[in-house]
PDB file of C-alpha atoms in Angstrom:
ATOM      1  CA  UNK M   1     -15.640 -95.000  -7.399  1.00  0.00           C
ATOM      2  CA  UNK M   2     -17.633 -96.283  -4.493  1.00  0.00           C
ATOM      3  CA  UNK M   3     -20.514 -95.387  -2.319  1.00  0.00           C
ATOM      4  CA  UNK M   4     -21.180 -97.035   1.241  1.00  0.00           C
ATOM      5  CA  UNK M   5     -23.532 -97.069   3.970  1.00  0.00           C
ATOM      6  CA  UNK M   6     -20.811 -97.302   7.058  1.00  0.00           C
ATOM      7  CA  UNK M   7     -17.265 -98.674   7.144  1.00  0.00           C
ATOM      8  CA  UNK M   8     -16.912-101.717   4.787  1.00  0.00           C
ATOM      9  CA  UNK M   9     -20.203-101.758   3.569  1.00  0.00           C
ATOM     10  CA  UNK M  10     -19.924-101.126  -0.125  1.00  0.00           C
ATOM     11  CA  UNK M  11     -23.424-101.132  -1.824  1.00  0.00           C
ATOM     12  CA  UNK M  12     -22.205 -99.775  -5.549  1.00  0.00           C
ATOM     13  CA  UNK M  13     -19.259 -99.652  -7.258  1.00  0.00           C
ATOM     14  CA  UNK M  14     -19.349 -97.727 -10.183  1.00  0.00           C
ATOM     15  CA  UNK M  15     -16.148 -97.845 -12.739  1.00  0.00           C
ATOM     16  CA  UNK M  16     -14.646 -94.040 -14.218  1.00  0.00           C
ATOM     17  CA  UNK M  17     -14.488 -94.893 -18.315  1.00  0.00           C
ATOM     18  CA  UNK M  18     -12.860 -94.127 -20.199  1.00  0.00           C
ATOM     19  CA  UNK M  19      -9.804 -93.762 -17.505  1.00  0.00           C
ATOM     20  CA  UNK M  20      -7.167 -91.211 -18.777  1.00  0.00           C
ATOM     21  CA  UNK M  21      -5.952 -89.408 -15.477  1.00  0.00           C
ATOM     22  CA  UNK M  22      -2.205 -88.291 -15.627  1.00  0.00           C
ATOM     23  CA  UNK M  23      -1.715 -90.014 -12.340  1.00  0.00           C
ATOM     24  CA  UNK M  24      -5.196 -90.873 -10.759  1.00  0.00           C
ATOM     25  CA  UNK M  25      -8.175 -89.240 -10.127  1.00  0.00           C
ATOM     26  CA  UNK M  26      -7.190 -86.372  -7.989  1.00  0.00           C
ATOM     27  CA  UNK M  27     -10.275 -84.761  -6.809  1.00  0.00           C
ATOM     28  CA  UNK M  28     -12.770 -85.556  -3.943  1.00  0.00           C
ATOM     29  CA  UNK M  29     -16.425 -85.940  -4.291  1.00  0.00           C
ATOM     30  CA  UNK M  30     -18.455 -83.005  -3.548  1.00  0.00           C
ATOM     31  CA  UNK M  31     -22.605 -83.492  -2.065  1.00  0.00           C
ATOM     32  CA  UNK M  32     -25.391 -81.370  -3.731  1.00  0.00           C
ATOM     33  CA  UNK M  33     -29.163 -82.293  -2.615  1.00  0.00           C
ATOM     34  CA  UNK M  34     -29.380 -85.849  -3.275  1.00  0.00           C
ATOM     35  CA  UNK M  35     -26.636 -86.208  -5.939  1.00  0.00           C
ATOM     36  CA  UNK M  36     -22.737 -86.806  -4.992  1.00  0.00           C
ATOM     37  CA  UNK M  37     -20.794 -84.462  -7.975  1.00  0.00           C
ATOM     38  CA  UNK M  38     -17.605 -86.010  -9.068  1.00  0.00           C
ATOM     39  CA  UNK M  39     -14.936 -83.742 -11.446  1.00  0.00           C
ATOM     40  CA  UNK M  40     -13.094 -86.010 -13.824  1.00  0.00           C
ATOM     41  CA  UNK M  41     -11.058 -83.750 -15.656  1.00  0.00           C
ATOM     42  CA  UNK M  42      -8.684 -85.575 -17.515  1.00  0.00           C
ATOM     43  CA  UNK M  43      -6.739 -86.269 -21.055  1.00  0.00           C
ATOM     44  CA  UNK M  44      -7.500 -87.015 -24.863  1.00  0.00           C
ATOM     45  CA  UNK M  45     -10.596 -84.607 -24.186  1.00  0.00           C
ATOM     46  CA  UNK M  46     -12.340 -86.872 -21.918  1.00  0.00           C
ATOM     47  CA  UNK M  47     -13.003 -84.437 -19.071  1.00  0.00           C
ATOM     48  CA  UNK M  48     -16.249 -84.495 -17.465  1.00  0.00           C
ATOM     49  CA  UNK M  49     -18.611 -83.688 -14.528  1.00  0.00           C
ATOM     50  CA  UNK M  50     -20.253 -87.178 -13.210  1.00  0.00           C
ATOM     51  CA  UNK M  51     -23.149 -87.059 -11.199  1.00  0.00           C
ATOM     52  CA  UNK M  52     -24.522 -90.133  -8.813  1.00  0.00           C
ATOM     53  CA  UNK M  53     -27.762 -90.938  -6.632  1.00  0.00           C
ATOM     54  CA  UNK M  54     -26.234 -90.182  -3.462  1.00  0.00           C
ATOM     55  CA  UNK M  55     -29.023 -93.805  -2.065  1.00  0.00           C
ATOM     56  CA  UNK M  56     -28.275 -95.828  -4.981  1.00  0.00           C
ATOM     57  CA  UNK M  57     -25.148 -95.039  -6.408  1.00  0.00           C
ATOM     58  CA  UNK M  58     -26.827 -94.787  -9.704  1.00  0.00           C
ATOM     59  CA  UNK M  59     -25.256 -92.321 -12.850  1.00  0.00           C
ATOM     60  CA  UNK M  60     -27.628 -89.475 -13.068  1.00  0.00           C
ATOM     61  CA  UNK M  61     -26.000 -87.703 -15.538  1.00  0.00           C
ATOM     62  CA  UNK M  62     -22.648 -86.468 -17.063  1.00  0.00           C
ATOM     63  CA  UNK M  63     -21.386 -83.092 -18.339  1.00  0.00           C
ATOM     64  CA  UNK M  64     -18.610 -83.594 -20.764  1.00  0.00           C
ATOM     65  CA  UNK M  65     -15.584 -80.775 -20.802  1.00  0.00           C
ATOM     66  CA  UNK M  66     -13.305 -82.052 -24.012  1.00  0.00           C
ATOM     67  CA  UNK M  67     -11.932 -78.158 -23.516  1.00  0.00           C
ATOM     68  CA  UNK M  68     -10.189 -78.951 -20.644  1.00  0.00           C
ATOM     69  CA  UNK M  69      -7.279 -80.996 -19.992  1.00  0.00           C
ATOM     70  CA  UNK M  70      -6.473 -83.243 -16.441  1.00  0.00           C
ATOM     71  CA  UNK M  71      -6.612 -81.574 -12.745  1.00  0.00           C
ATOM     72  CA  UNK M  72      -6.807 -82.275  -9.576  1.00  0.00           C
ATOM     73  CA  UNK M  73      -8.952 -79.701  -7.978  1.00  0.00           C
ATOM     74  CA  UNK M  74     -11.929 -80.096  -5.607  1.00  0.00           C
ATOM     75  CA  UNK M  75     -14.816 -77.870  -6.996  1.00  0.00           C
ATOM     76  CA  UNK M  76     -15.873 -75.840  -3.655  1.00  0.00           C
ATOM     77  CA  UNK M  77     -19.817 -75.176  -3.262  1.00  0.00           C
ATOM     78  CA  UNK M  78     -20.905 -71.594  -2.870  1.00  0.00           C
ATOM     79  CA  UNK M  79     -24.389 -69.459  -2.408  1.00  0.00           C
ATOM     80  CA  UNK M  80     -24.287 -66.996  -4.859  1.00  0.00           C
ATOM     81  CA  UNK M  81     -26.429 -64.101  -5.361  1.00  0.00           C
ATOM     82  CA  UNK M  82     -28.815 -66.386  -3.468  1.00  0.00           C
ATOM     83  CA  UNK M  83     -28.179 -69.797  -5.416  1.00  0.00           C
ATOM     84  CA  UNK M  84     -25.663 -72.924  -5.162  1.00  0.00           C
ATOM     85  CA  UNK M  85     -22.782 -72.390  -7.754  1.00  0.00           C
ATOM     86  CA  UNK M  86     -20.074 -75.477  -7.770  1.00  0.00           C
ATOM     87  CA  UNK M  87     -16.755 -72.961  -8.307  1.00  0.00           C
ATOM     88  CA  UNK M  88     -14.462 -75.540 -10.781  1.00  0.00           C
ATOM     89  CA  UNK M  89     -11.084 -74.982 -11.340  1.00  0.00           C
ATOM     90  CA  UNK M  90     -10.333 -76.282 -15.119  1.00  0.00           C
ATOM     91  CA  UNK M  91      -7.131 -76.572 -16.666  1.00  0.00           C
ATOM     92  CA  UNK M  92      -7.522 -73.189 -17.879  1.00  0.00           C
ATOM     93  CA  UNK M  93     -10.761 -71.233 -16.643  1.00  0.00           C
ATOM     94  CA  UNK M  94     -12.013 -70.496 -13.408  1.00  0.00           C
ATOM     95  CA  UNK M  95     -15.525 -71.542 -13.582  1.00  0.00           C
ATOM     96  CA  UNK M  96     -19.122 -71.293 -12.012  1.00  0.00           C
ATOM     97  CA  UNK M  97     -21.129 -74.231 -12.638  1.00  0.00           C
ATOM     98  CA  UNK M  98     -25.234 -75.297 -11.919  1.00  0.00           C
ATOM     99  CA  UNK M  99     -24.761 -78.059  -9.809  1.00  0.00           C
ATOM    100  CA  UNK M 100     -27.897 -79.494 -10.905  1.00  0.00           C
ATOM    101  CA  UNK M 101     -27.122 -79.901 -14.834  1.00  0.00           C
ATOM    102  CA  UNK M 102     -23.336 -79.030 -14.613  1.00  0.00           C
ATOM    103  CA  UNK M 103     -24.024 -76.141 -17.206  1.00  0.00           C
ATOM    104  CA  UNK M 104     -21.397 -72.881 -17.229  1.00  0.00           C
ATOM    105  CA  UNK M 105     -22.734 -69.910 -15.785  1.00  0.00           C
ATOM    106  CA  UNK M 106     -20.041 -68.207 -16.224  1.00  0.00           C
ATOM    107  CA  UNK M 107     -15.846 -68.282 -16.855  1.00  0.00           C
ATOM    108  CA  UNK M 108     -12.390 -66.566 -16.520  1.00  0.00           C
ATOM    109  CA  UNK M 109      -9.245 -67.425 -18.293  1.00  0.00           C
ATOM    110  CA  UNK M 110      -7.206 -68.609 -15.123  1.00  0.00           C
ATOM    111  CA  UNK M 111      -4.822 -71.665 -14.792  1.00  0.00           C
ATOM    112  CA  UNK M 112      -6.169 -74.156 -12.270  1.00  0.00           C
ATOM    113  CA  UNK M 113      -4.319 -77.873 -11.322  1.00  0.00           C
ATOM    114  CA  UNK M 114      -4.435 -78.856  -7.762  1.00  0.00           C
ATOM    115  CA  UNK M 115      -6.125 -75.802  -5.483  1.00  0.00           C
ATOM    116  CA  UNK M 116      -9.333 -75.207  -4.668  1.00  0.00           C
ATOM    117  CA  UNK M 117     -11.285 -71.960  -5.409  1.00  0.00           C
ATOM    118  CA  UNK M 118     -12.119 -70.004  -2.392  1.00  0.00           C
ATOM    119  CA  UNK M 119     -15.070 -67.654  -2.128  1.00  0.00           C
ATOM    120  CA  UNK M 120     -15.549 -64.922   0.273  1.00  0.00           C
ATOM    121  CA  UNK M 121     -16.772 -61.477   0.370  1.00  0.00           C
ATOM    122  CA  UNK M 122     -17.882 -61.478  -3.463  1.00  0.00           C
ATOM    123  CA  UNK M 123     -14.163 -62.646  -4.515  1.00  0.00           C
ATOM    124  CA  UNK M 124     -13.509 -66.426  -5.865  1.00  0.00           C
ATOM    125  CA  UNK M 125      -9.883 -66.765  -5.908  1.00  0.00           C
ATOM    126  CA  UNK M 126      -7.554 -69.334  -7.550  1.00  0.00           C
ATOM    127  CA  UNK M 127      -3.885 -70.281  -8.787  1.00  0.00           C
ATOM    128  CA  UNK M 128      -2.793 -73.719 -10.216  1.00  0.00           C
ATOM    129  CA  UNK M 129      -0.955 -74.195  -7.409  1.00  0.00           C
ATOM    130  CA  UNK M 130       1.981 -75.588  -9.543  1.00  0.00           C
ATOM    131  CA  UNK M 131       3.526 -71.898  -9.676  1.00  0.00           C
ATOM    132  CA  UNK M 132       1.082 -69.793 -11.936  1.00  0.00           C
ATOM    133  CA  UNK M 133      -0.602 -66.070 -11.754  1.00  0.00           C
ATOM    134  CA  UNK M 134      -3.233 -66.457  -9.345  1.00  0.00           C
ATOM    135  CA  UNK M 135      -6.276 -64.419 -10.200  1.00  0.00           C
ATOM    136  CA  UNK M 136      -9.616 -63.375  -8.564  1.00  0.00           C
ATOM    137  CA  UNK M 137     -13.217 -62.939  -9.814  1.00  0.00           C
ATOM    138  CA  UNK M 138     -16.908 -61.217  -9.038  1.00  0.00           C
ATOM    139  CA  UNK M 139     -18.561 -64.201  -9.471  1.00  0.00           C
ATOM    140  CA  UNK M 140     -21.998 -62.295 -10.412  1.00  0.00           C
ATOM    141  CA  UNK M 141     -21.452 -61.964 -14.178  1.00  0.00           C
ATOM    142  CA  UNK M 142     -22.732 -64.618 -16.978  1.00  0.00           C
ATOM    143  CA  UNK M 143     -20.951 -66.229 -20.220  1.00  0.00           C
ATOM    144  CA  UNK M 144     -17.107 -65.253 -20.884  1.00  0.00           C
ATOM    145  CA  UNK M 145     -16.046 -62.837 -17.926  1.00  0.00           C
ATOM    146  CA  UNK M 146     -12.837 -62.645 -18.156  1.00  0.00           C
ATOM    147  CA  UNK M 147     -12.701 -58.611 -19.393  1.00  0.00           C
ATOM    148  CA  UNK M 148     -15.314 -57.923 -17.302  1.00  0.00           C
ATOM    149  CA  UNK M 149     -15.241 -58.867 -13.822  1.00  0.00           C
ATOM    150  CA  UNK M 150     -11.731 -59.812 -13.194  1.00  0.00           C
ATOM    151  CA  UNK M 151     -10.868 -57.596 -10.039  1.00  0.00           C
ATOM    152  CA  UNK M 152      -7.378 -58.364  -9.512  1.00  0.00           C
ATOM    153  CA  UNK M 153      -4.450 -60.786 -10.751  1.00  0.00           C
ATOM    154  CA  UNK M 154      -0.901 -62.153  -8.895  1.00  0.00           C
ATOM    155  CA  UNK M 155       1.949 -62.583 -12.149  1.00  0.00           C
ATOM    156  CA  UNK M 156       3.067 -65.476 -10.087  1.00  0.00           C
ATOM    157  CA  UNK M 157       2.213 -67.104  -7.277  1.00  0.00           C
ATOM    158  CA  UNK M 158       4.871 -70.076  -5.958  1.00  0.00           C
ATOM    159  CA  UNK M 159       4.085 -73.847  -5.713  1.00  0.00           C
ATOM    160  CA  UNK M 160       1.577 -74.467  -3.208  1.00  0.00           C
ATOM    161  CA  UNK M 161       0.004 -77.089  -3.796  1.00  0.00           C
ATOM    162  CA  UNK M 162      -2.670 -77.175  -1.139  1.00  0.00           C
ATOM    163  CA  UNK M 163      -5.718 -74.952  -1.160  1.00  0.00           C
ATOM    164  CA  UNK M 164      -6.055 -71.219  -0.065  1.00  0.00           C
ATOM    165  CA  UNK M 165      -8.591 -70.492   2.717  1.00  0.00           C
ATOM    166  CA  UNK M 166     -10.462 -66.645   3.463  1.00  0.00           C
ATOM    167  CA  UNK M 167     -11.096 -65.043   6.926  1.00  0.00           C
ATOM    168  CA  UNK M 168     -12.914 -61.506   7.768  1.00  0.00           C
ATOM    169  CA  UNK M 169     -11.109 -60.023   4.251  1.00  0.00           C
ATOM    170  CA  UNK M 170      -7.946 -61.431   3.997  1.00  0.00           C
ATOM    171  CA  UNK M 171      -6.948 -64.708   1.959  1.00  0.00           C
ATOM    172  CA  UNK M 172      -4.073 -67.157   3.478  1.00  0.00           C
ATOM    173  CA  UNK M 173      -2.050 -69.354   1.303  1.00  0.00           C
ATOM    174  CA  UNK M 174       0.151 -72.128   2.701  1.00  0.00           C
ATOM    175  CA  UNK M 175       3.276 -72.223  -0.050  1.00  0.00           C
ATOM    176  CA  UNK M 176       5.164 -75.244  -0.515  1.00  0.00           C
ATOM    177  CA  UNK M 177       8.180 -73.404   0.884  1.00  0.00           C
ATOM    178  CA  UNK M 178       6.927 -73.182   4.264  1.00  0.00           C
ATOM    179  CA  UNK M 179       5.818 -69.698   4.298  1.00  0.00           C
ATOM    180  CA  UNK M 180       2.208 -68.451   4.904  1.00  0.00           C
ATOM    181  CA  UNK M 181       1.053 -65.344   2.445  1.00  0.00           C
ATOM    182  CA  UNK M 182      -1.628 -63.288   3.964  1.00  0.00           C
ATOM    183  CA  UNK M 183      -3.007 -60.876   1.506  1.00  0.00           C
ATOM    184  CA  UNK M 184      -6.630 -58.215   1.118  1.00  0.00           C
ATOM    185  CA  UNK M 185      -8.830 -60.281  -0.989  1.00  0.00           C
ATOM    186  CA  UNK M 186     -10.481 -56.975  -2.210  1.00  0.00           C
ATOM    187  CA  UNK M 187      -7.174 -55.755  -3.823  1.00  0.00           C
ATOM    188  CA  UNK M 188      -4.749 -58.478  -3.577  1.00  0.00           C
ATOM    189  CA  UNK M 189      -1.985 -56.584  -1.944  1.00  0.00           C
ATOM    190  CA  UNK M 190       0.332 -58.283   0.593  1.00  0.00           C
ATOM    191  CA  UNK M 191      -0.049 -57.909   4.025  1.00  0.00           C
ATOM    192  CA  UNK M 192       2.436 -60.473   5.387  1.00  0.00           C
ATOM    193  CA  UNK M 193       4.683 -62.902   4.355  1.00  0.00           C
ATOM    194  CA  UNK M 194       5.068 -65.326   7.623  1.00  0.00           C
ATOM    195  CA  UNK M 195       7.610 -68.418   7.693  1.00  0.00           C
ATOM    196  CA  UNK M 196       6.365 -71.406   9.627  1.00  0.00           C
ATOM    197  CA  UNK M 197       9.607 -73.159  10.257  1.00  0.00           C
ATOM    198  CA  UNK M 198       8.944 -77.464  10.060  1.00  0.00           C
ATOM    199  CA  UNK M 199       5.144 -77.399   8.503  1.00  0.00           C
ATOM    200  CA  UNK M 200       3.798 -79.320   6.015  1.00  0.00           C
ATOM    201  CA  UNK M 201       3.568 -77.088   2.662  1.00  0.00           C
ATOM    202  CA  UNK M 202       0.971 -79.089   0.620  1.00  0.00           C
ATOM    203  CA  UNK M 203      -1.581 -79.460   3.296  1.00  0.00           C
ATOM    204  CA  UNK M 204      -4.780 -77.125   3.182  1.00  0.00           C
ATOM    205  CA  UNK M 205      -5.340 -74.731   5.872  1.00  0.00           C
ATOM    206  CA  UNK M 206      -9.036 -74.816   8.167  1.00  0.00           C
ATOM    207  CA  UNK M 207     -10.494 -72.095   9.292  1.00  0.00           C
ATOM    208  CA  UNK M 208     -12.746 -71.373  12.419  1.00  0.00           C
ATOM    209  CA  UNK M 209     -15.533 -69.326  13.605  1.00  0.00           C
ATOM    210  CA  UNK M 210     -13.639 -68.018  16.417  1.00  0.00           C
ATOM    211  CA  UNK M 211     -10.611 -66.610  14.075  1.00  0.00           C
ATOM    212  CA  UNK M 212      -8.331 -68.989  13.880  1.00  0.00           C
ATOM    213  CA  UNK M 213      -6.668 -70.568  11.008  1.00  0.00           C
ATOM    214  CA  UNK M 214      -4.767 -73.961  11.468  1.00  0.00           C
ATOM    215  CA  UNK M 215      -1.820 -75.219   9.591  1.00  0.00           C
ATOM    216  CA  UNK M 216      -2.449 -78.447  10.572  1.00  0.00           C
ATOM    217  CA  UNK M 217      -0.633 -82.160   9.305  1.00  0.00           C
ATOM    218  CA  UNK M 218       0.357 -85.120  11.510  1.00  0.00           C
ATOM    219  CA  UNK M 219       4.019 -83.390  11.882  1.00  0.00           C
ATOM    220  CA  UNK M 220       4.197 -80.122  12.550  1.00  0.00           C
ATOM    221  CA  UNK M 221       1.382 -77.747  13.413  1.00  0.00           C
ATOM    222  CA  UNK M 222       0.500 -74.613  13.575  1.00  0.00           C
ATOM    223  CA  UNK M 223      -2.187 -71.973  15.190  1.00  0.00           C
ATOM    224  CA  UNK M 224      -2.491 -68.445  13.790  1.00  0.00           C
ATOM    225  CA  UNK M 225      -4.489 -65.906  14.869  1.00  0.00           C
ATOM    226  CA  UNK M 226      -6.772 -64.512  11.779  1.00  0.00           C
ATOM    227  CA  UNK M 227      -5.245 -60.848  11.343  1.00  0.00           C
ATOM    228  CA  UNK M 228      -3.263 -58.235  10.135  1.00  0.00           C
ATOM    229  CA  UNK M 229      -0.244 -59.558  11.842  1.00  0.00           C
ATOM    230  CA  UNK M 230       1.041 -63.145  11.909  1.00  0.00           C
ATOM    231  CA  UNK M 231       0.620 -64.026  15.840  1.00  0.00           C
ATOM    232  CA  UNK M 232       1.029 -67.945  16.507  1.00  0.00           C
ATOM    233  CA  UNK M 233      -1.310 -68.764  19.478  1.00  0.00           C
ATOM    234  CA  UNK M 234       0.411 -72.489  19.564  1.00  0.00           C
ATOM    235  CA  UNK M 235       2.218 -75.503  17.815  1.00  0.00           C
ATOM    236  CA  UNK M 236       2.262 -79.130  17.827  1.00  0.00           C
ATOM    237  CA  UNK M 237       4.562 -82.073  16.396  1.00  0.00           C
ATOM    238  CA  UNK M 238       3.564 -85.523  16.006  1.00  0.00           C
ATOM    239  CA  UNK M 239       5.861 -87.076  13.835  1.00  0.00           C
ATOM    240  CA  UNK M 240       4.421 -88.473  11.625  1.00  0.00           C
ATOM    241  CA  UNK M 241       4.619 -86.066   8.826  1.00  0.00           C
ATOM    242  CA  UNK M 242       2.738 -86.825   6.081  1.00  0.00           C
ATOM    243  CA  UNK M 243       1.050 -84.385   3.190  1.00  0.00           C
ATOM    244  CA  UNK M 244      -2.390 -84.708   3.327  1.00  0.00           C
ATOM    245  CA  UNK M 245      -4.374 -82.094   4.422  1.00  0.00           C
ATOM    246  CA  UNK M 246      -7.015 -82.292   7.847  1.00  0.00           C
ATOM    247  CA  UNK M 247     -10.598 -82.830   8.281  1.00  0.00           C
ATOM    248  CA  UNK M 248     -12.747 -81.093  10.606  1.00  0.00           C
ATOM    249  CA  UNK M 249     -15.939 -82.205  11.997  1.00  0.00           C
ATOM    250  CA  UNK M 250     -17.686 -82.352  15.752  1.00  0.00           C
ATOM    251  CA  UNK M 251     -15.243 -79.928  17.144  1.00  0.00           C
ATOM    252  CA  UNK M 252     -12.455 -82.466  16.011  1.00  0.00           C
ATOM    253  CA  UNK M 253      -9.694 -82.539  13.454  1.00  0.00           C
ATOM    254  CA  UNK M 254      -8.490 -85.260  11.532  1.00  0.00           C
ATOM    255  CA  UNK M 255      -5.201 -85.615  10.865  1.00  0.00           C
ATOM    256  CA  UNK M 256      -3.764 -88.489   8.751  1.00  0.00           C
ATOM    257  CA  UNK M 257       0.102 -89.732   8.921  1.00  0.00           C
ATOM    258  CA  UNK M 258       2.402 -91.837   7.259  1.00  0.00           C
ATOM    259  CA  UNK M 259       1.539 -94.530   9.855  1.00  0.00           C
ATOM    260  CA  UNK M 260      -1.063 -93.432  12.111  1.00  0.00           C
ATOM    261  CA  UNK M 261      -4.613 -91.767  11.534  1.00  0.00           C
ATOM    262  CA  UNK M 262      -4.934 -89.559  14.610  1.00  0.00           C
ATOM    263  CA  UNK M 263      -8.205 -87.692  16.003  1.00  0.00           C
ATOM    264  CA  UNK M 264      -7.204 -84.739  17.979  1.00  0.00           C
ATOM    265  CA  UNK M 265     -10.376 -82.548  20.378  1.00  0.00           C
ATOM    266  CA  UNK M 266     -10.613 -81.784  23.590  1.00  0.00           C
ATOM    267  CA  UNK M 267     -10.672 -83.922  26.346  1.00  0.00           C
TER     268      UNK M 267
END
């Protein structure tokens, strides 16, 4: 794990031990105030929640989760009830965590692996994205809330292994299959069921402020309209599939390929 001041200039390197990913660590660093949060949930009950001086690089502290086995999950940040909560998806809880101590607020029995939690309009959602119920939570409750705030669960949700994404009430989920499920986040019922014919399944979805939700890899894209109905305003192709997911900053999106990393905005 590194932290750098510009491109190639590496100022601390700080080993993960022990080291007992399934794979590798899976997760990407996530920036709170002055600390960089790192979620190293892993096996033989050495799972943990690592926290470095975002100047020096420096271990601040660590959180350790022997409860949990390996994922690969982002935690997403979230203002709750006026306060930061880092939403963790664990093995087998959805969680809300103090980003300043890594402490539990509060949990629900869900299974989690390589999604994100989204949070929008009072609802944190999540599935493993492996093929799992997907459930959804009031986050405003403390301890064990799993009888008591749960407002609606999926049986089964199919492999997607990229992250869901929220607009004006309705939650979007990219499935490996190459369909897009648009569903109410209040209730969880389905409003659409949309195939995208050529996109990427395991790449995450990005949302804009002017309603629009992009499917985007460096193959094939696509623009929908946020709605009720699944209207494509456009698509692109540039051939270079590959299954990571885009960036988005500056009014550009960043879109890595198998060969090329391409910047796309407006000219």
């Amino acid at each position: 794990f590194c932290l750098s001041r510009g491109l190639g200039d590496v100022y601390k390197r700080q080993e993960i031990t022990p080291y007992d990913f399934d794979v590798a660590v899976g997760c990407s660093p996530v920036l709170y105030k002055d600390t960089v949060l790192l979620q190293c949930d892993q096996n033989a009950k050495h799972s943990r929640l690592l926290a470095f001086d975002r100047k020096t690089g420096d271990l601040k502290w660590e959180k350790k989760r022997p409860e949990f086995g390996f994922t690969h999950s982002t935690p997403t940040r979230a203002e709750i009830n006026g306060k930061t909560e880092l939403l963790v998806a664990a093995s087998n809880a959805l969680q809300g965590l103090d980003p300043a101590d890594g402490t539990v607020l509060w949990s629900c029995q869900a299974p989690g692996d390589t999604a994100s939690p989204v949070y929008s309009g009072g609802v944190v959602y999540i599935d493993s994205g492996r093929g799992s119920p997907g459930v959804a939570v009031d986050p405003t409750g403390e301890g064990d809330v799993t009888k008591t705030h749960l407002k609606w669960r999926l049986d089964s949700v199919p492999e997607a292994f990229g992250s869901p994404v929220a607009v004006d009430g309705l939650l979007y989920r990219l499935l490996n299959s190459g369909y897009v499920s648009c569903r109410k986040l209040d209730g969880g019922d389905q409003v659409y069921n949309q195939r995208l014919p050529g996109v990427t399944g395991p790449c995450s979805p990005v949302a804009t402020a002017d309603g629009r939700v992009y499917f985007a890899s460096a193959g094939k894209s696509f623009v929908l309209r946020a709605g009720p109905k699944p209207e494509i305003l456009a698509t692109n192709d540039l051939g270079d599939a590959c299954p990571a997911s885009p960036a988005a900053a500056a009014g550009h999106i960043y879109l890595k390929g198998r060969h090329y990393l391409y910047c796309i905005g407006r000219k």
